[in-house]
């Protein structure tokens, strides 16, 4: 087993789940693109692919740590090979909030992006191409805008699920 896969297993990022019609044997799925290739004993139906970008400098900067500045993820369907969903968010670095010229050039991320971004609900709405309506932090306006955001997410294929339950039995 490769070092990366072993480390992923140790960190709990990989869980083995047999996909089969019989408990002791896997099955093969014909690729939907008619390429003729088979996918045997696939452990997962979907894989999330993440590629963080972080602060960077042309030369090492003393007493500085790299901070995540971009958090993208795509959901890959392991049966069809299609990207089913995407997530993308820029993160304002705290230790070095001004990106180096090298970092801006290397990643293509503009400093102006961070300067113009509002926080909270309006930020999430802008990320999905929606404009906030009403007065921010008005309970009713926030509820209306959250409903619009939830509807847009549903239309974009994002499943709305319970992420935490107050019921301790579940």
XYZ file of N, CA and C in Angstrom:
510
model
N 0.844 -1.171 0.000
C 0.000 0.000 0.000
C 0.892 1.237 0.000
N 0.538 2.258 -0.817
C 1.332 3.465 -0.899
C 1.323 4.253 0.401
N 2.355 5.059 0.589
C 2.485 5.858 1.813
C 1.324 6.826 1.978
N 0.893 7.455 0.898
C -0.207 8.420 0.974
C -1.495 7.742 1.406
N -1.778 6.588 0.800
C -3.005 5.870 1.152
C -2.938 5.385 2.600
N -1.786 4.906 3.034
C -1.626 4.448 4.404
C -1.846 5.601 5.390
N -1.269 6.756 5.102
C -1.437 7.924 5.959
C -2.906 8.349 5.988
N -3.551 8.343 4.831
C -4.968 8.705 4.768
C -5.806 7.758 5.618
N -5.483 6.461 5.584
C -6.204 5.487 6.420
C -5.975 5.752 7.900
N -4.714 6.020 8.268
C -4.394 6.283 9.667
C -5.094 7.531 10.188
N -5.268 8.522 9.324
C -5.930 9.763 9.719
C -7.452 9.657 9.659
N -7.953 8.531 9.179
C -9.400 8.324 9.132
C -10.066 8.914 7.902
N -9.278 9.283 6.863
C -9.851 9.858 5.664
C -10.345 8.789 4.697
N -9.910 7.571 4.886
C -10.297 6.483 4.000
C -11.026 5.434 4.820
N -12.198 5.117 4.374
C -12.955 4.037 5.008
C -13.301 3.044 3.916
N -13.096 1.787 4.189
C -13.334 0.771 3.175
C -14.791 0.333 3.239
N -15.420 0.324 2.073
C -16.798 -0.126 1.961
C -16.898 -0.927 0.678
N -17.276 -2.188 0.807
C -17.370 -3.042 -0.380
C -18.661 -2.726 -1.123
N -18.515 -2.542 -2.417
C -19.661 -2.350 -3.281
C -19.848 -3.661 -4.022
N -20.887 -4.386 -3.649
C -21.042 -5.692 -4.285
C -22.483 -6.146 -4.256
N -22.767 -7.122 -5.085
C -24.073 -7.755 -5.082
C -24.053 -8.980 -4.175
N -22.860 -9.380 -3.762
C -22.686 -10.515 -2.868
C -21.630 -10.118 -1.843
N -21.814 -10.477 -0.556
C -20.888 -10.013 0.475
C -19.425 -10.367 0.252
N -19.125 -11.371 -0.556
C -17.728 -11.786 -0.707
C -17.105 -11.410 -2.037
N -17.885 -10.776 -2.923
C -17.280 -10.437 -4.204
C -17.705 -9.058 -4.678
N -16.746 -8.342 -5.260
C -17.046 -7.037 -5.832
C -17.665 -7.233 -7.204
N -18.092 -6.147 -7.806
C -18.631 -6.252 -9.147
C -17.961 -5.229 -10.039
N -18.099 -5.416 -11.339
C -17.498 -4.492 -12.281
C -18.582 -3.631 -12.897
N -18.226 -2.356 -13.110
C -19.153 -1.413 -13.720
C -18.564 -0.984 -15.046
N -19.336 -1.088 -16.105
C -18.886 -0.629 -17.416
C -18.917 0.895 -17.404
N -17.847 1.533 -17.879
C -17.818 2.997 -17.940
C -18.951 3.492 -18.828
N -19.621 4.564 -18.401
C -20.755 5.080 -19.160
C -20.319 5.792 -20.433
N -19.016 6.081 -20.575
C -18.548 6.746 -21.785
C -18.240 5.753 -22.906
N -18.591 4.483 -22.685
C -18.385 3.420 -23.668
C -16.921 3.262 -24.065
N -16.013 3.583 -23.154
C -14.589 3.451 -23.461
C -14.137 1.997 -23.372
N -14.988 1.160 -22.816
C -14.656 -0.251 -22.742
C -13.896 -0.635 -21.491
N -13.397 0.355 -20.762
C -12.657 0.048 -19.544
C -13.599 -0.334 -18.410
N -13.167 -1.243 -17.576
C -13.966 -1.638 -16.435
C -13.377 -1.077 -15.152
N -14.232 -0.851 -14.185
C -13.801 -0.398 -12.874
C -14.124 -1.528 -11.909
N -13.095 -2.236 -11.469
C -13.314 -3.402 -10.628
C -13.146 -3.052 -9.156
N -14.026 -3.587 -8.335
C -13.930 -3.472 -6.883
C -13.677 -2.051 -6.386
N -14.402 -1.087 -6.936
C -14.271 0.282 -6.444
C -14.796 0.376 -5.031
N -14.031 1.025 -4.168
C -14.428 1.167 -2.776
C -15.460 2.273 -2.608
N -15.359 3.315 -3.408
C -16.211 4.479 -3.225
C -17.041 4.775 -4.465
N -18.252 5.285 -4.236
C -19.092 5.774 -5.324
C -18.638 7.165 -5.747
N -18.191 7.965 -4.771
C -17.780 9.346 -5.001
C -16.478 9.628 -4.262
N -15.690 10.569 -4.798
C -14.456 11.012 -4.165
C -14.481 12.539 -4.157
N -14.123 13.134 -3.027
C -13.987 14.587 -2.957
C -12.517 14.917 -3.193
N -12.261 15.752 -4.190
C -10.905 16.162 -4.537
C -10.728 17.603 -4.054
N -9.703 17.825 -3.216
C -9.444 19.137 -2.621
C -8.040 19.581 -3.016
N -7.905 20.855 -3.351
C -6.588 21.406 -3.685
C -6.466 22.791 -3.061
N -5.948 22.856 -1.827
C -5.783 24.133 -1.132
C -4.684 24.959 -1.783
N -4.850 26.276 -1.746
C -3.773 27.205 -2.078
C -3.451 27.956 -0.798
N -2.187 28.337 -0.629
C -1.787 29.011 0.603
C -0.887 30.196 0.312
N -0.702 31.034 1.331
C 0.195 32.174 1.196
C 1.576 31.660 0.798
N 2.265 32.447 -0.008
C 3.579 32.024 -0.483
C 4.429 33.250 -0.811
N 5.727 33.032 -0.810
C 6.698 34.079 -1.097
C 7.763 33.491 -2.011
N 8.391 34.340 -2.768
C 9.431 33.858 -3.670
C 10.595 33.261 -2.883
N 10.923 33.856 -1.756
C 11.953 33.329 -0.860
C 11.305 33.073 0.493
N 11.826 32.117 1.228
C 11.263 31.782 2.538
C 11.209 33.017 3.420
N 10.095 33.186 4.120
C 9.907 34.338 4.999
C 10.078 33.860 6.436
N 10.985 34.480 7.167
C 11.263 34.074 8.544
C 10.053 34.299 9.439
N 9.845 33.392 10.379
C 8.778 33.488 11.381
C 7.384 33.598 10.780
N 7.171 33.053 9.613
C 5.850 33.075 8.988
C 5.436 31.660 8.621
N 4.161 31.421 8.769
C 3.597 30.134 8.408
C 2.680 30.331 7.214
N 2.587 29.320 6.388
C 1.653 29.393 5.278
C 0.240 29.277 5.815
N -0.658 30.059 5.234
C -2.065 30.023 5.613
C -2.896 29.702 4.373
N -3.949 28.940 4.544
C -4.839 28.609 3.428
C -5.515 29.896 2.965
N -5.490 30.132 1.644
C -6.148 31.303 1.075
C -7.240 30.921 0.067
N -7.241 29.666 -0.356
C -8.276 29.194 -1.274
C -8.646 27.766 -0.905
N -9.947 27.514 -0.813
C -10.450 26.208 -0.405
C -11.440 25.717 -1.465
N -10.939 24.985 -2.481
C -11.822 24.418 -3.496
C -11.996 22.910 -3.292
N -13.142 22.411 -3.706
C -13.380 20.968 -3.662
C -14.341 20.604 -4.788
N -14.117 19.434 -5.389
C -15.044 18.921 -6.392
C -15.431 17.493 -6.011
N -16.660 17.133 -6.333
C -17.182 15.796 -6.056
C -17.141 14.994 -7.348
N -16.285 13.965 -7.387
C -16.089 13.135 -8.570
C -16.929 11.862 -8.456
N -17.782 11.629 -9.439
C -18.572 10.407 -9.512
C -17.654 9.315 -10.054
N -17.387 8.289 -9.251
C -16.440 7.243 -9.630
C -17.023 6.240 -10.622
N -18.317 6.334 -10.906
C -18.920 5.470 -11.911
C -18.873 6.115 -13.279
N -19.184 7.423 -13.339
C -19.260 8.103 -14.630
C -18.017 8.921 -14.956
N -17.221 9.262 -13.925
C -16.054 10.113 -14.137
C -16.399 11.591 -14.235
N -17.660 11.935 -13.987
C -18.100 13.329 -14.065
C -17.962 14.031 -12.727
N -17.695 15.328 -12.787
C -17.717 16.153 -11.581
C -19.177 16.509 -11.324
N -19.690 16.069 -10.173
C -21.110 16.233 -9.853
C -21.401 17.543 -9.133
N -20.418 18.045 -8.375
C -20.657 19.245 -7.583
C -19.323 19.926 -7.311
N -19.382 21.229 -7.049
C -18.171 21.985 -6.748
C -18.402 22.895 -5.551
N -17.341 23.148 -4.815
C -17.347 24.110 -3.714
C -16.097 24.955 -3.884
N -16.223 26.270 -3.666
C -15.069 27.149 -3.797
C -15.221 28.322 -2.841
N -14.174 28.577 -2.047
C -14.223 29.687 -1.105
C -12.820 30.247 -0.914
N -12.705 31.566 -0.958
C -11.445 32.221 -0.638
C -11.416 32.499 0.856
N -10.235 32.378 1.454
C -10.067 32.559 2.902
C -9.071 33.689 3.133
N -9.491 34.700 3.913
C -8.607 35.825 4.238
C -7.541 35.345 5.213
N -6.253 35.441 4.834
C -5.203 35.040 5.777
C -5.152 36.028 6.943
N -4.861 35.520 8.145
C -4.842 36.368 9.336
C -3.441 36.864 9.667
N -2.453 35.976 9.598
C -1.095 36.353 9.973
C -0.482 37.320 8.959
N -0.693 37.060 7.696
C -0.189 37.917 6.609
C -1.363 38.253 5.687
N -2.223 39.208 6.090
C -3.432 39.486 5.308
C -3.170 40.107 3.936
N -1.977 40.653 3.724
C -1.628 41.204 2.416
C -0.807 40.153 1.665
N -1.352 39.680 0.547
C -0.663 38.655 -0.238
C 0.572 39.246 -0.905
N 1.650 38.475 -0.960
C 2.866 38.928 -1.640
C 2.595 39.017 -3.139
N 3.374 39.846 -3.822
C 3.258 39.972 -5.275
C 3.466 38.601 -5.920
N 4.437 37.830 -5.418
C 4.702 36.486 -5.925
C 3.462 35.604 -5.788
N 2.821 35.655 -4.620
C 1.640 34.826 -4.355
C 0.480 35.227 -5.275
N 0.259 36.528 -5.437
C -0.824 36.993 -6.313
C -0.578 36.533 -7.748
N 0.677 36.618 -8.194
C 1.020 36.200 -9.549
C 0.924 34.682 -9.698
N 1.428 33.948 -8.722
C 1.470 32.489 -8.772
C 0.075 31.867 -8.743
N -0.813 32.392 -7.866
C -2.147 31.802 -7.691
C -3.219 32.488 -8.524
N -2.954 33.722 -8.966
C -3.970 34.474 -9.694
C -5.025 35.077 -8.777
N -4.802 35.027 -7.469
C -5.758 35.576 -6.508
C -5.420 37.042 -6.265
N -6.385 37.915 -6.463
C -6.175 39.349 -6.310
C -6.438 39.787 -4.875
N -5.640 40.721 -4.386
C -5.852 41.281 -3.047
C -7.206 41.990 -2.972
N -7.636 42.575 -4.086
C -8.917 43.286 -4.116
C -10.073 42.363 -3.759
N -9.936 41.080 -4.086
C -11.000 40.130 -3.768
C -11.284 40.120 -2.272
N -10.238 40.118 -1.465
C -10.406 40.079 -0.015
C -10.941 41.397 0.522
N -10.527 42.496 -0.090
C -10.937 43.810 0.400
C -12.403 44.099 0.137
N -12.978 43.501 -0.901
C -14.361 43.821 -1.238
C -15.376 42.831 -0.680
N -14.906 41.758 -0.061
C -15.821 40.708 0.360
C -16.502 41.021 1.683
N -17.817 41.075 1.697
C -18.529 41.205 2.963
C -18.523 39.866 3.697
N -18.910 39.860 4.945
C -18.920 38.627 5.727
C -20.331 38.066 5.844
N -20.435 36.840 6.277
C -21.702 36.237 6.644
C -22.588 35.864 5.494
N -23.897 36.039 5.704
C -24.917 35.614 4.758
C -24.735 36.281 3.400
N -24.463 37.592 3.388
C -24.315 38.272 2.097
C -23.128 37.720 1.319
N -22.070 37.291 2.010
C -20.916 36.669 1.358
C -21.331 35.362 0.682
N -22.068 34.541 1.390
C -22.521 33.261 0.821
C -23.412 33.509 -0.391
N -24.262 34.533 -0.306
C -25.146 34.833 -1.422
C -24.352 35.310 -2.641
N -23.361 36.173 -2.418
C -22.524 36.647 -3.527
C -21.802 35.494 -4.196
N -21.342 34.518 -3.389
C -20.643 33.356 -3.942
C -21.519 32.593 -4.927
N -22.842 32.659 -4.743
C -23.766 31.941 -5.626
C -24.464 32.861 -6.617
N -23.986 34.109 -6.705
C -24.543 35.037 -7.686
C -25.851 35.677 -7.276
N -26.149 35.695 -5.986
C -27.379 36.305 -5.490
C -27.069 37.630 -4.802
N -28.013 38.545 -4.850
C -27.853 39.829 -4.191
C -28.693 39.837 -2.921
N -28.131 40.321 -1.814
C -28.857 40.402 -0.552
C -29.994 41.404 -0.709
N -31.159 41.070 -0.211
C -32.332 41.939 -0.296
C -32.764 42.337 1.116
N -32.971 43.642 1.336
C -33.425 44.109 2.649
C -32.279 44.609 3.501
N -32.487 44.567 4.822
C -31.498 45.063 5.780
C -30.806 43.886 6.443
N -29.454 43.891 6.398
C -28.708 42.815 7.037
C -28.969 42.811 8.542
N -29.056 41.643 9.103
C -29.280 41.388 10.530
C -30.700 41.711 10.980
N -31.598 41.955 10.030
C -33.027 41.994 10.337
C -33.475 40.543 10.274
N -34.064 40.042 11.336
C -34.433 38.628 11.382
C -35.241 38.178 10.188
N -36.268 38.928 9.820
C -37.120 38.538 8.704
C -36.362 38.607 7.384
N -35.606 39.688 7.158
C -34.832 39.797 5.919
C -33.779 38.695 5.831
N -33.098 38.410 6.935
C -32.104 37.328 6.940
C -32.760 35.984 6.641
N -33.953 35.743 7.221
C -34.660 34.481 6.972
C -35.061 34.370 5.502
N -35.563 35.469 4.930
C -35.947 35.450 3.511
C -34.738 35.169 2.615
N -33.625 35.838 2.903
C -32.418 35.648 2.102
C -31.836 34.253 2.286
N -31.904 33.720 3.497
C -31.435 32.351 3.740
C -32.284 31.355 2.963
N -33.587 31.606 2.885
C -34.477 30.740 2.107
C -34.099 30.795 0.623
N -33.807 31.994 0.094
C -33.374 32.131 -1.302
C -32.065 31.388 -1.532
N -31.157 31.490 -0.561
C -29.875 30.797 -0.650
C -30.074 29.285 -0.648
N -30.919 28.786 0.234
C -31.195 27.340 0.298
C -31.812 26.846 -1.014
N -32.726 27.646 -1.581
C -33.356 27.251 -2.843
C -32.329 27.199 -3.971
N -31.441 28.197 -4.039
C -30.392 28.225 -5.064
C -29.466 27.016 -4.903
N -29.110 26.697 -3.661
C -28.247 25.539 -3.415
C -28.938 24.257 -3.888
N -30.227 24.136 -3.594
C -30.993 22.956 -4.025
C -31.015 22.870 -5.545
N -31.231 24.011 -6.233
C -31.248 24.026 -7.693
C -29.889 23.652 -8.274
N -28.817 23.993 -7.564
C -27.465 23.678 -8.018
C -27.050 22.249 -7.669
N -27.960 21.485 -7.065
C -27.681 20.083 -6.785
C -27.082 19.807 -5.419
N -27.092 20.781 -4.536
C -26.558 20.579 -3.190
C -27.633 19.951 -2.306
N -27.388 18.761 -1.776
C -28.394 18.156 -0.895
C -28.414 18.879 0.452
N -29.597 19.247 0.906
C -29.737 19.868 2.215
C -30.009 18.744 3.220
N -29.080 18.570 4.159
C -29.175 17.467 5.108
C -28.983 17.999 6.526
N -29.401 17.220 7.488
C -29.181 17.560 8.892
C -27.716 17.303 9.207
N -27.006 18.324 9.681
C -25.584 18.159 9.995
C -25.356 17.922 11.470
N -26.334 18.240 12.295
C -26.212 17.997 13.734
C -27.613 17.839 14.299
N -27.770 16.922 15.195
C -29.055 16.694 15.809
C -28.986 17.000 17.292
N -30.006 17.630 17.817
C -30.068 17.891 19.251
C -30.500 16.635 20.017
N -31.026 15.659 19.296
C -31.414 14.392 19.871
C -30.151 13.577 20.118
N -29.805 13.325 21.378
C -28.574 12.612 21.690
C -28.595 11.158 21.257
N -29.757 10.641 20.939
C -29.866 9.246 20.507
C -29.502 9.046 19.046
N -29.249 10.137 18.295
C -28.938 9.962 16.864
C -27.593 10.515 16.514
